[in-house]
Short mmCIF file of C-alpha atoms and ligand atoms in Angstrom, two decimals:
data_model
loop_
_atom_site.label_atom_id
_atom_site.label_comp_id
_atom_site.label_asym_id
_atom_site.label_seq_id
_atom_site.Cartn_x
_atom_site.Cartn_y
_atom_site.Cartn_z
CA UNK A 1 0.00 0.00 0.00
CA UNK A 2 1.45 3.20 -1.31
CA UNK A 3 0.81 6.66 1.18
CA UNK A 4 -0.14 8.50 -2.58
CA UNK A 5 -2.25 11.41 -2.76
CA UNK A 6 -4.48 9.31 -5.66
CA UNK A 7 -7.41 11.28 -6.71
CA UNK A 8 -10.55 10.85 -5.16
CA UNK A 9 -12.09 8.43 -7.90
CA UNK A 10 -9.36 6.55 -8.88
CA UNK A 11 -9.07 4.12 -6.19
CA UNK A 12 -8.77 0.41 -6.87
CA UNK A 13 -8.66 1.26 -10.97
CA UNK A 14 -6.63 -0.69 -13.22
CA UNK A 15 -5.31 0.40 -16.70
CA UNK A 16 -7.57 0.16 -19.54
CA UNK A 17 -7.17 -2.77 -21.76
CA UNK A 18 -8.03 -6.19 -23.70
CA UNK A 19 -5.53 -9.12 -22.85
CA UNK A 20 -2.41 -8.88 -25.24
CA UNK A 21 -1.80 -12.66 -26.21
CA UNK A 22 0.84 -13.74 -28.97
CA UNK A 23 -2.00 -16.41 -30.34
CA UNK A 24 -2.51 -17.58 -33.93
CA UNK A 25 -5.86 -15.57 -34.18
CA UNK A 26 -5.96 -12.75 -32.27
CA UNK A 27 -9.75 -11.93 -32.69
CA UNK A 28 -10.45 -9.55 -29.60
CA UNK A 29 -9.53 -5.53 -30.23
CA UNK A 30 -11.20 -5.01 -33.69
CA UNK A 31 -8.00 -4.72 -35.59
CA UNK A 32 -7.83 -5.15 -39.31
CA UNK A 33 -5.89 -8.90 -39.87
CA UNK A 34 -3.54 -7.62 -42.90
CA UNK A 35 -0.59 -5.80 -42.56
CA UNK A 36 0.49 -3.36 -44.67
CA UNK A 37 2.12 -4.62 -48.32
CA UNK A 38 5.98 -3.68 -48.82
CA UNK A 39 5.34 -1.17 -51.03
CA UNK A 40 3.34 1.11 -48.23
CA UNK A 41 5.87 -0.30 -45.46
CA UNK A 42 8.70 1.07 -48.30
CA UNK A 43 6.60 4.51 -48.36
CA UNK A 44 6.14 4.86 -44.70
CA UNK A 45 9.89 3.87 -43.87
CA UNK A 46 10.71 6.33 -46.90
CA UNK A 47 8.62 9.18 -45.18
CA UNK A 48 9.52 9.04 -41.36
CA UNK A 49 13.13 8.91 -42.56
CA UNK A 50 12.93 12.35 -44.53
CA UNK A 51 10.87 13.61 -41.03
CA UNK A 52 13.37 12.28 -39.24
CA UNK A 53 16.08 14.83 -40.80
CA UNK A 54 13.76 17.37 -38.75
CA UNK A 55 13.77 15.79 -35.74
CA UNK A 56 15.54 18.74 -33.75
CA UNK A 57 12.62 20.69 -34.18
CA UNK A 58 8.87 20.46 -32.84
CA UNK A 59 6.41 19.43 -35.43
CA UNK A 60 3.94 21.44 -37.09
CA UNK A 61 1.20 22.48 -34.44
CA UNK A 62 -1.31 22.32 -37.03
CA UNK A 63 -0.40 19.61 -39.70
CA UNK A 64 -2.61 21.45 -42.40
CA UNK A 65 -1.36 19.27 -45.01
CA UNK A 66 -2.40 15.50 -43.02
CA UNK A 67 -5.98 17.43 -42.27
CA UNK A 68 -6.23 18.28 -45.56
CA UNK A 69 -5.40 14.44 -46.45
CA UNK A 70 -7.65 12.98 -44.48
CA UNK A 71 -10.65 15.84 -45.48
CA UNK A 72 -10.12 14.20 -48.99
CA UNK A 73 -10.03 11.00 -47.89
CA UNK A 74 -13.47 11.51 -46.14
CA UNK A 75 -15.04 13.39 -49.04
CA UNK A 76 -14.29 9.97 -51.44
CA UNK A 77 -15.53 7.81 -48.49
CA UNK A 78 -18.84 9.59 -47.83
CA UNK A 79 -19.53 11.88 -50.31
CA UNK A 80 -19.00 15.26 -47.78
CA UNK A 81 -16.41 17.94 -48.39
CA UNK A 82 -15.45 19.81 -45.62
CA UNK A 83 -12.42 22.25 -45.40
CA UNK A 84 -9.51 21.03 -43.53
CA UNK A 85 -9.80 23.56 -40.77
CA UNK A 86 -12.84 21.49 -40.10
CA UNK A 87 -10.92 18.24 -39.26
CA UNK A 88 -9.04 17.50 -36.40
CA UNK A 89 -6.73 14.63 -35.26
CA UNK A 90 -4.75 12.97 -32.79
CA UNK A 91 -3.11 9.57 -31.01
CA UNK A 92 -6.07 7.77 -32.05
CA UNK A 93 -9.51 8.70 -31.56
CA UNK A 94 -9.64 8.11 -28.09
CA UNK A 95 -7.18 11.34 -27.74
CA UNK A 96 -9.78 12.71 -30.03
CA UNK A 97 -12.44 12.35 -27.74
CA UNK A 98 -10.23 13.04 -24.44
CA UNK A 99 -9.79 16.81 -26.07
CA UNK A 100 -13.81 16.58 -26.94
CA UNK A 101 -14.74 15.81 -23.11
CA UNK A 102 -11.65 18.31 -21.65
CA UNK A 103 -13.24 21.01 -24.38
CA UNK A 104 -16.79 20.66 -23.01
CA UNK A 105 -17.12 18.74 -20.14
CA UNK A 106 -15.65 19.11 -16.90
CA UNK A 107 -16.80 19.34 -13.01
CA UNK A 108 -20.69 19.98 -12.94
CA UNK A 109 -21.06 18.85 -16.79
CA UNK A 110 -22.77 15.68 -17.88
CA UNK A 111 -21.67 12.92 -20.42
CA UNK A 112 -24.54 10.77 -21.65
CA UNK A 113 -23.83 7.48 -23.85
CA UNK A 114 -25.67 4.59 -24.48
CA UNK A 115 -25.16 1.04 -23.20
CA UNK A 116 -24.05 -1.61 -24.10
CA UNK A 117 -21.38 0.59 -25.79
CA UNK A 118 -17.55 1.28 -25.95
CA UNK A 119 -15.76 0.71 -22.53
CA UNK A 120 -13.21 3.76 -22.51
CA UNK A 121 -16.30 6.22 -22.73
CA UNK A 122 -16.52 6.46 -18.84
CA UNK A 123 -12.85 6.64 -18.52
CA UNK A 124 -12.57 9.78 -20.79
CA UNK A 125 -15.75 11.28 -18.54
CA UNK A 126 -13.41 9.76 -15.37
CA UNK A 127 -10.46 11.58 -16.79
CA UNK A 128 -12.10 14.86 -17.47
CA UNK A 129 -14.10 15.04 -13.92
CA UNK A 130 -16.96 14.80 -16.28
CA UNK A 131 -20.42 13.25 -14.91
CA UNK A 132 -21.01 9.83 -16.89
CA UNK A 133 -24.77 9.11 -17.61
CA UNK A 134 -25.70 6.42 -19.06
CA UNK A 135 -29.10 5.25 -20.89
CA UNK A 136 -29.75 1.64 -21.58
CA UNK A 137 -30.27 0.44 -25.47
CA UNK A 138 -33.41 -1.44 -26.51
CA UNK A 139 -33.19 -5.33 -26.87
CA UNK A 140 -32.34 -5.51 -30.61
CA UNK A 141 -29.46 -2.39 -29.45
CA UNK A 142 -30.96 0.23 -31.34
CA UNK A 143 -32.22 3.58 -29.54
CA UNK A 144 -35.79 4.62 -28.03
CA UNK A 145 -35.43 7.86 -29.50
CA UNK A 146 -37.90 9.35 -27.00
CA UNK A 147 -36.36 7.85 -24.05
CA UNK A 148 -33.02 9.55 -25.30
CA UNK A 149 -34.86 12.93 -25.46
CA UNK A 150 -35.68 12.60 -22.18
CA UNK A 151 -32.02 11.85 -21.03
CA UNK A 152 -31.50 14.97 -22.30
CA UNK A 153 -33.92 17.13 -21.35
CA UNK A 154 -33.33 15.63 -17.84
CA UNK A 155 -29.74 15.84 -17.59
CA UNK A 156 -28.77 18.96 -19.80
CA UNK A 157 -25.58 17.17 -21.08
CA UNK A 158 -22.70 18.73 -22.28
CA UNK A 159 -21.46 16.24 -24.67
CA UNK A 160 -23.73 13.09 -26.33
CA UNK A 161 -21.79 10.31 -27.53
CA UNK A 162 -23.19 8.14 -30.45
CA UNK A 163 -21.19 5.32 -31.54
CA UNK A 164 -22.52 4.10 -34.81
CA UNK A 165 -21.60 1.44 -35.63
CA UNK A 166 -22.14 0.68 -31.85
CA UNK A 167 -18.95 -1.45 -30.02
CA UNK A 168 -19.32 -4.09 -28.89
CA UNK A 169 -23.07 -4.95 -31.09
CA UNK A 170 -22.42 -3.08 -34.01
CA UNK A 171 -25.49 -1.33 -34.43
CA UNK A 172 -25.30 1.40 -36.85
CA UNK A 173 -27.86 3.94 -35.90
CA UNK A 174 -30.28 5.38 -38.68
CA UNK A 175 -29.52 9.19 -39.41
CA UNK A 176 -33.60 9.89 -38.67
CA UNK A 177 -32.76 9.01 -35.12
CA UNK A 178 -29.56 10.96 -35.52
CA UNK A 179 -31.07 13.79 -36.37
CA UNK A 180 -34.03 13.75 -34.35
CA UNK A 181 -31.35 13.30 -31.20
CA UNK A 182 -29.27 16.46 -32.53
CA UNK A 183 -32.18 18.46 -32.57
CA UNK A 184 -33.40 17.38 -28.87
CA UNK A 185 -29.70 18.11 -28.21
CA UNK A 186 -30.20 22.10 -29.50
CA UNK A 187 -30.52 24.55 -26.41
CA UNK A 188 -30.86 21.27 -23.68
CA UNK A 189 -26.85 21.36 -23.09
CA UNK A 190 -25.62 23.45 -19.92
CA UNK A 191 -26.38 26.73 -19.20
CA UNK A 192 -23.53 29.24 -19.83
CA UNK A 193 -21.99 31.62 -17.43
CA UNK A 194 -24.61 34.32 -18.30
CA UNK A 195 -27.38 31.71 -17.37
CA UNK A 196 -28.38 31.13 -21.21
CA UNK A 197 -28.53 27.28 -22.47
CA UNK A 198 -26.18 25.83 -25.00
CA UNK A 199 -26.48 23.04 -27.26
CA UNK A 200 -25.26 19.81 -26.43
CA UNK A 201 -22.01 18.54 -28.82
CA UNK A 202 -23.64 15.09 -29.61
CA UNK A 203 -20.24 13.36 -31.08
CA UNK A 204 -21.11 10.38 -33.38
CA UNK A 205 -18.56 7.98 -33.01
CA UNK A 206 -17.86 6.48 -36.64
CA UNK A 207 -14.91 4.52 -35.73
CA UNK A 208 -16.26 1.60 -37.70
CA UNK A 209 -17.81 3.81 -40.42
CA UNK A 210 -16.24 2.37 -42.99
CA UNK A 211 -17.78 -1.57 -42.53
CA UNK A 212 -21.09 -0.47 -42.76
CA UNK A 213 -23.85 -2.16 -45.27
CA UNK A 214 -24.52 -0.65 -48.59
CA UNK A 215 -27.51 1.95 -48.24
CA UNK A 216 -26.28 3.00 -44.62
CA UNK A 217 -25.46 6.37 -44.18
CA UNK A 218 -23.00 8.59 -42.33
CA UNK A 219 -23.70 10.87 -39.96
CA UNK A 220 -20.94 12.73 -42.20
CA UNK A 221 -24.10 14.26 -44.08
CA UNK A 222 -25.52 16.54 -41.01
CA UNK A 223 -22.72 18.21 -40.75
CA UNK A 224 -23.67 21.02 -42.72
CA UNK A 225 -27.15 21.36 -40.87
CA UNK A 226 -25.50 21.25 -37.11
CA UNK A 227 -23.14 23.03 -35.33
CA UNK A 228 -22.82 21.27 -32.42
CA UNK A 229 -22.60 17.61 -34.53
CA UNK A 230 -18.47 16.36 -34.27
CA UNK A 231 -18.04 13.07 -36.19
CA UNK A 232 -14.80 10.84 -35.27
CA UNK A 233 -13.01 8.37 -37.39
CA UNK A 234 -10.12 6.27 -36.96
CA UNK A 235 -7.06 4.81 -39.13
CA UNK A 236 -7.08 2.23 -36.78
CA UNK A 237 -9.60 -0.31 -38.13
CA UNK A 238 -10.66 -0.33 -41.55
CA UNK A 239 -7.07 1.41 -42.81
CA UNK A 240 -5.07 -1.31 -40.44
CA UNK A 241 -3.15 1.58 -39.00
CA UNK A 242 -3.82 0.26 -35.49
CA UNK A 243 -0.28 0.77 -34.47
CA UNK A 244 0.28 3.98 -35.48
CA UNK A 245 -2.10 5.59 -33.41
CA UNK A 246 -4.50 8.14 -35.63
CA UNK A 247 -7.57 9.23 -35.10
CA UNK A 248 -9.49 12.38 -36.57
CA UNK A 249 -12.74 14.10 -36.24
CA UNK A 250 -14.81 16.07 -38.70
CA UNK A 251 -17.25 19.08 -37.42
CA UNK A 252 -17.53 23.26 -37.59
CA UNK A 253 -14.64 25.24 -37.24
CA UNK A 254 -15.83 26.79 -34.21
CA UNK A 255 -15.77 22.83 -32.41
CA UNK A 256 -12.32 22.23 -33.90
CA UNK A 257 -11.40 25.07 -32.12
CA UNK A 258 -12.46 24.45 -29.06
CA UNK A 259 -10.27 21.33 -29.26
CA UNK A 260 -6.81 22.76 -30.29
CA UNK A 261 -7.71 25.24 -27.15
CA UNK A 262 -7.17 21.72 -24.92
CA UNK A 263 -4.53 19.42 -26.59
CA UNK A 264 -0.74 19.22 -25.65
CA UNK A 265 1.72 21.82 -28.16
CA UNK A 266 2.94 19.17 -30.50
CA UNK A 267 0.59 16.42 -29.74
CA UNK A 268 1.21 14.62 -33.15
CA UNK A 269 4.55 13.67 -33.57
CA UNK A 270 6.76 14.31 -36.94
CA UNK A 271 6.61 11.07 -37.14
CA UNK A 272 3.09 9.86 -37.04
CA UNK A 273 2.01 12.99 -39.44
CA UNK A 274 4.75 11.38 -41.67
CA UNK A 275 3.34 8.20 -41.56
CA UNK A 276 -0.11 9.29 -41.66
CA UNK A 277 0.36 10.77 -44.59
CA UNK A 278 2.29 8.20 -46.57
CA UNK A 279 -0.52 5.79 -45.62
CA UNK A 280 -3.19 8.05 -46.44
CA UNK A 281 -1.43 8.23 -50.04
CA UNK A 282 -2.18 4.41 -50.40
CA UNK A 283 -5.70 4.53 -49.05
CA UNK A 284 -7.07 2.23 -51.63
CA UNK A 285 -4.95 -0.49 -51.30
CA UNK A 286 -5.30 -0.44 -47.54
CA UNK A 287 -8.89 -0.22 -47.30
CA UNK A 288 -8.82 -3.29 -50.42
CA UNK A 289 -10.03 -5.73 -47.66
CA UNK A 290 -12.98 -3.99 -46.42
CA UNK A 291 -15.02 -5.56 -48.90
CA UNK A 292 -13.70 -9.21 -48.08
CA UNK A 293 -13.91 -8.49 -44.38
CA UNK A 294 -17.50 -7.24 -44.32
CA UNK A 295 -18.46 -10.26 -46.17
CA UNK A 296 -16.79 -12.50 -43.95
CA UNK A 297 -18.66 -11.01 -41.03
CA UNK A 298 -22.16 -11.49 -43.15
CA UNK A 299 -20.35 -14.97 -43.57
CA UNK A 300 -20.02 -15.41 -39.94
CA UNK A 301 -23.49 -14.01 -39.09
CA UNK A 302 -25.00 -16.47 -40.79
CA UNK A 303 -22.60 -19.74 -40.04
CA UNK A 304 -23.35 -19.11 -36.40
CA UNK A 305 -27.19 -19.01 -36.78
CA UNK A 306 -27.11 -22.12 -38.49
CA UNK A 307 -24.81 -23.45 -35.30
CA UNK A 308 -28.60 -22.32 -33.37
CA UNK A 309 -26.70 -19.41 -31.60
CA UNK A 310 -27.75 -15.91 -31.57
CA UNK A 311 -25.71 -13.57 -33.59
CA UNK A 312 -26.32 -9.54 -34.08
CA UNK A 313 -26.65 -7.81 -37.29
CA UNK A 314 -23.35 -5.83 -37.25
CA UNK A 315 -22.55 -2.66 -39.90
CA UNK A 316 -18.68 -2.97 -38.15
CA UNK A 317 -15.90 -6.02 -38.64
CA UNK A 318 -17.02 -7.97 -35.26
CA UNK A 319 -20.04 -10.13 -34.11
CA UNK A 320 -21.72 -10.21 -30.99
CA UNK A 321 -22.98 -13.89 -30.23
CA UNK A 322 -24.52 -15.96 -27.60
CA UNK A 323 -25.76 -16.51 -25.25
CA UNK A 324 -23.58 -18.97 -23.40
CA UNK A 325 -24.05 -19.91 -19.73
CA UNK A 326 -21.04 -19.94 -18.99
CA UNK A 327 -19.42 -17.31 -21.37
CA UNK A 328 -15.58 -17.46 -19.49
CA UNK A 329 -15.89 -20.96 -20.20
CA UNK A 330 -16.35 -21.08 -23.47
CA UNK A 331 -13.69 -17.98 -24.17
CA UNK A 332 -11.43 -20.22 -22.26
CA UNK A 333 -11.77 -23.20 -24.54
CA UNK A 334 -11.05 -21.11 -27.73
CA UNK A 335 -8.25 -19.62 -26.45
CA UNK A 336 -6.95 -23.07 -25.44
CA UNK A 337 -6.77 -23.77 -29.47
CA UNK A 338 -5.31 -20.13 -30.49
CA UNK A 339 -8.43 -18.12 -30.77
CA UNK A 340 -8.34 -15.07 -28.98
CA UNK A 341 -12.22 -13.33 -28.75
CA UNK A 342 -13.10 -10.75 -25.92
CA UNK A 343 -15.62 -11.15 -23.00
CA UNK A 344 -17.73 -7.85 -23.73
CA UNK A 345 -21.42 -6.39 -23.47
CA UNK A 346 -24.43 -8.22 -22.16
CA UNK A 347 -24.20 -11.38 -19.86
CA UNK A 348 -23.85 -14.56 -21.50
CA UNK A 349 -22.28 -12.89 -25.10
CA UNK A 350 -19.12 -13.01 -26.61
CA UNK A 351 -17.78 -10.66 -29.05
CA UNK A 352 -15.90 -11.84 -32.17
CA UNK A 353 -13.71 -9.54 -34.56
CA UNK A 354 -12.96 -10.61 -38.03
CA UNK A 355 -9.41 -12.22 -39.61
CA UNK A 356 -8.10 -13.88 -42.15
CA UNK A 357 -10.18 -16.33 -44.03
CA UNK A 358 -7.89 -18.81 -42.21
CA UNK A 359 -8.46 -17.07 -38.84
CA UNK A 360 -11.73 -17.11 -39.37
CA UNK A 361 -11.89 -21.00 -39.65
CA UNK A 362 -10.06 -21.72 -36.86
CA UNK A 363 -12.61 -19.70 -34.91
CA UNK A 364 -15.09 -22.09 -36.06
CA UNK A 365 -13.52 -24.86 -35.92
CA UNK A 366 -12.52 -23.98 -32.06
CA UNK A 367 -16.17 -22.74 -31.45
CA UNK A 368 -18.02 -26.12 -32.61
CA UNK A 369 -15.31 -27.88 -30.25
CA UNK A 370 -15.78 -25.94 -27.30
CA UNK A 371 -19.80 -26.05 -27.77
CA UNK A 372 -20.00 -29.09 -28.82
CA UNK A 373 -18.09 -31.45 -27.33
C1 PLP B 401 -16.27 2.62 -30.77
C2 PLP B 401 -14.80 2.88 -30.72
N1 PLP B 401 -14.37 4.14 -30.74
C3 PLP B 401 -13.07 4.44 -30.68
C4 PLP B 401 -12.12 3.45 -30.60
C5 PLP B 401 -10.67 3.86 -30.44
O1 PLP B 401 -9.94 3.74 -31.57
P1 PLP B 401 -8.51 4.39 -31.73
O2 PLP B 401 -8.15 5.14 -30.48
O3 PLP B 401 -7.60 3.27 -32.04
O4 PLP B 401 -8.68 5.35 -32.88
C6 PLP B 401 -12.50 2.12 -30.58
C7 PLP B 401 -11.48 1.04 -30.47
O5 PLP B 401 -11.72 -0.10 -30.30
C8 PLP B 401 -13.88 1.83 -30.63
O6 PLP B 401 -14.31 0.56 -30.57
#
């Protein structure tokens, strides 16, 4: 027992994070299977050496040129142009939405999210002294758009998070109930210091925007109708940049702002804007496998309904399936053969991100073993 001054709050916490296993299918953090081909590792190695010339000196503060990238990268994704003093970025998106909560929440202030959803959303709330609400989804995951606008009307939140598709069921939320939530969110956020009400920021977290079904929308396309609407994105799943640690957000200038008022000088290496870049120059090739992974999640849908489990629609690149009695059990028995899944959301479910064809099969092969011995 240490004699540390530890802030009220943070007693008996442990560090954030999945189980970090050297397996043969490492299924559990939502990472994208394929590594990067040698002719983006030659690219990235070619473009962190020529930052690395500049190393004596801090990076650029700003990094116009990456948020310009990754503006055009959004506007061929989705369809939505906005200028790059419009984007923001940083180590990932949960730094993203760490400078969203230190921006706007805060002692007194109210963070409302909707669970089953993604773990570190209390611990940015935590962080930031900010007060972490929470509203339960319906059965089937989606939202009861009424019982939301009653969250808010009760709770006057500063910041709404949306994540869409939704971790761990991967529920994509339709942009009716988007909307309608955005404009329950106008005038119900705190009351300023001259006693007038704001408008909630309601932050719709896209990290898994890019695995979503044909026909389903991003909340990319309010953006232009809402000022207090901030959408995040990652590189970290559907680009397989997990390691290098980018995430960005797209909403008014006025929002962006608020978050370059919070972050650290220099935030964003030389390095990772270097790298970010050079991968953003090959975004095609990396995002090649989206189309092979989504349909190997439809894939896996499917094969375990016919195995009589029950398996969630999912717009992201995991599966939520169940329910077991004894879920530990049977996470226990998988990882036994090399399959490494995560113990996440409702009692009795398992969550189940997708890999390489050859991943995928020894996930099924493991899973008929363990259930049916
Ligand atoms: C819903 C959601 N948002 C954000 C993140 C964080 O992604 P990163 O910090 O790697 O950009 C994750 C990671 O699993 C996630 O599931």
């Amino acid at each position: 027992m240490s004699n540390l001054p530890l802030r009220p709050g943070l007693a008996g916490d442990t560090p954030y994070g999945a189980p970090e296993m050297d397996v043969p299918a490492r299924l559990n953090v939502n990472e994208n299977p394929y590594p990067p081909s040698p002719a983006v590792i030659d690219d990235i190695a070619d473009a962190v050496r020529a930052a690395a010339t500049r190393l004596n000196r801090y990076p650029d503060r700003e990094f116009p040129a990456l948020r310009q990238a990754l503006a055009d990268y959004l506007a061929v994704e989705s369809g939505v142009r906005v200028p790059w003093q419009q984007i923001w970025a940083a180590n990932g998106s949960n730094e993203v939405m760490l400078h969203v909560l230190q921006a706007f929440g805060g002692p007194g202030r109210v963070c409302l999210s909707f669970t089953p959803t993604y773990s570190m959303y209390p611990e940015y709330a935590r962080d930031t002294l900010t007060e972490y609400v929470t509203l339960a989804r319906r059965q089937d995951f989606t939202l009861d758009v009424e019982a939301v606008r009653a969250a808010i009307v009760a709770h006057h939140p500063a910041v709404v998070i949306l994540a869409s598709p939704n971790n761990p069921t991967g529920t994509a939320l339709p942009l009716e109930d988007v909307r309608a939530i955005l404009d329950a969110a106008r005038g119900a956020g705190p009351f300023d210091e001259d006693g007038a009400p704001t408008d909630a920021v309601v932050v719709v977290d896209e990290a898994y925007g890019e695995f979503r079904r044909p026909g389903v929308p991003s909340a990319l396309e309010l953006l232009a109708d809402y000022e207090h609407l901030a959408v995040s994105r990652t590189m970290s799943k559907a680009f397989g940049m997990a390691g290098l640690r980018l995430g960005y957000l797209a909403a008014t200038r006025a929002l962006v702002d608020a978050l370059r008022v919070v972050r650290l000088p220099y935030h964003l290496s030389a390095i990772s804007q270097a790298a970010a870049l050079a991968a953003l120059a090959h975004r095609e090739e990396l995002m090649s496998q989206v189309a092979s992974l989504r349909d190997e999640r439809d894939a896996t849908v499917a094969w375990l309904r016919a195995q009589g489990h029950m398996a969630f629609e999912s717009d992201a690149n995991f599966v939520l399936f169940g329910p077991f009695e004894d879920r530990q059990a049977v996470f226990e028995g998988l990882l036994e053969r090399g399959v490494l899944i995560r113990v996440v959301g409702p009692d009795g479910y398992l969550r189940v991100c997708m890999g390489t064809p050859s991943q995928m099969e020894a996930f099924r092969t493991a899973l008929t073993a363990v259930t049916r011995p």
